[in-house]
Phi, psi and omega in degrees: 000145180286182182266161183241141172236137171265133178242145183231130187287162178248194183300142182110343180268357184292147175207138179299132182104351184295137177082352186295315181297322180294315181294324180291324191252344184239118178300327180295316179292318181300320180301320180297314178297321178295320178296320179296315180301318180292315184297323185269340179079018172207169186275084174297324183300315182291332175294319178294315189281323190239349184081209005290156186300321183295333176280320181296327183276357173291130189309318183291341175266320183302316187296308176295330182293315180291318179301315183294316179299318181295315181291327177298317178291319179299318183295323176290320178300315182292333175292325185270335185214116180281089186235116178255118181288161177275333177218154168231149177205153177217153182271112178057250176310322183301340178296329177293321176298318179299321180291325174295314180300329182270003178075016182277339180207149181287155179300315182300317178295316183298319184292325175290317180302313186288336172297312177297315181304313179299318181296314182294321180293322179296320186277345190297326183228128180304145183307136177089345183271343178244164180203163173221151177213142176268129181249126181251135170079030175231138179294148182305315185290329177294314181295320178301315181297317179298314181298319180294320180296311181297315179299320180297336179271004173106358177246105189295129174203138182223165168289133185246311180230113175265086196279314184196168179305123177082006175225106181230136178260134174253156187210146177163208177293153181303319181292319180296316180294320179297313181295317179296321179298314180298317183295316182289332174298319180291341178263012171098018176301139181292313178209149171231119186244112174297136183262145176275092180227161183266005179186168180276073186295150178058033172239172181296339179293349179270003181302322176299324178294321180296321180296319178291321181297323180304318180298321179291313183297326180296339181269356186256142175274112174262157174242164168295144182284141177284336184233140177302129179254124181275116187283138175300325188286322187249343188057033175232159180278151183221144176224337182285133188298322181298319181291320179303312183295315179301317181291327178295324178292313181293331184301327185299324183243011180251156177293146174276110183273068188288312180302316180297323179295317178297316179297323178301315180290319177301317181296338180258019170093009177288127176234002176225121177249127179243110178272127185237116181140180183296145176078180179219031182301314185292325178301318179296320181291321179297318180301324180290336178276318181208113183285343188278336188285159178278130181228131180231136175247115177261099186258342184195184183292328181295312180292332177292317180298318178300316180297315182296323177300309182296320183297319182291326180290000000 
């Protein structure tokens, strides 16, 4: 039998109502939401279950909310099926969920870290001065060259998320993203979609956020990971705690090498990817890398039951 990887979603997968069915019906999931509320000192659970949406989508709330929902589903899954993956990985924020799943950091510590992380990322660049855009149908090296040219002219812009073949997100100053977008359109980009985000994530403009995050991470006890965690920064697996912390700091201003991470796992024999958490964004991205592999998205108790039925058969 091939190997299994658990994948955990990042920001953008949030939706009001997420995790509610799990918390209502599963004591294991409910406990996770209760731990998050205690750790943060406010009712994150009611924000997840009832909104309001404008509060849930604030970065400092979204990050702990998605992490908590994902871990709540994971905890119920592990209660029903003793399944240890060969690799874990998460997209941006999701890497923290992966580290909790791998035993590298406690859930309570992780939920606090990502609350700070969201706050620092939000504060790093004044509103309106940064931007992100998804570029479709342009080769990585062409886009890299465009970003370097625009940045060299004084308007910072970098590759931020290398999600799948033909889908790359750029990030930087509002002017830099605009100029790079215009240039790649003239070079035949299929589509360029400006993203609704509160900051230029995974760009060099996030370096102040990384410096503040380092202070928070230095106060937390990390462990070596029990399961290889595929890092966004390197698209290689990591287990040593010192390396994990260093990569988390760099992750804030470095591109998310998602396509490369998926290929790394495929090359090491992974043939089943299980996405755990709200939405199914990562499942779609994995399919664009390799249509043949088995992909399952566990977004709630209903999709978990379907998966368990198939797994037993």
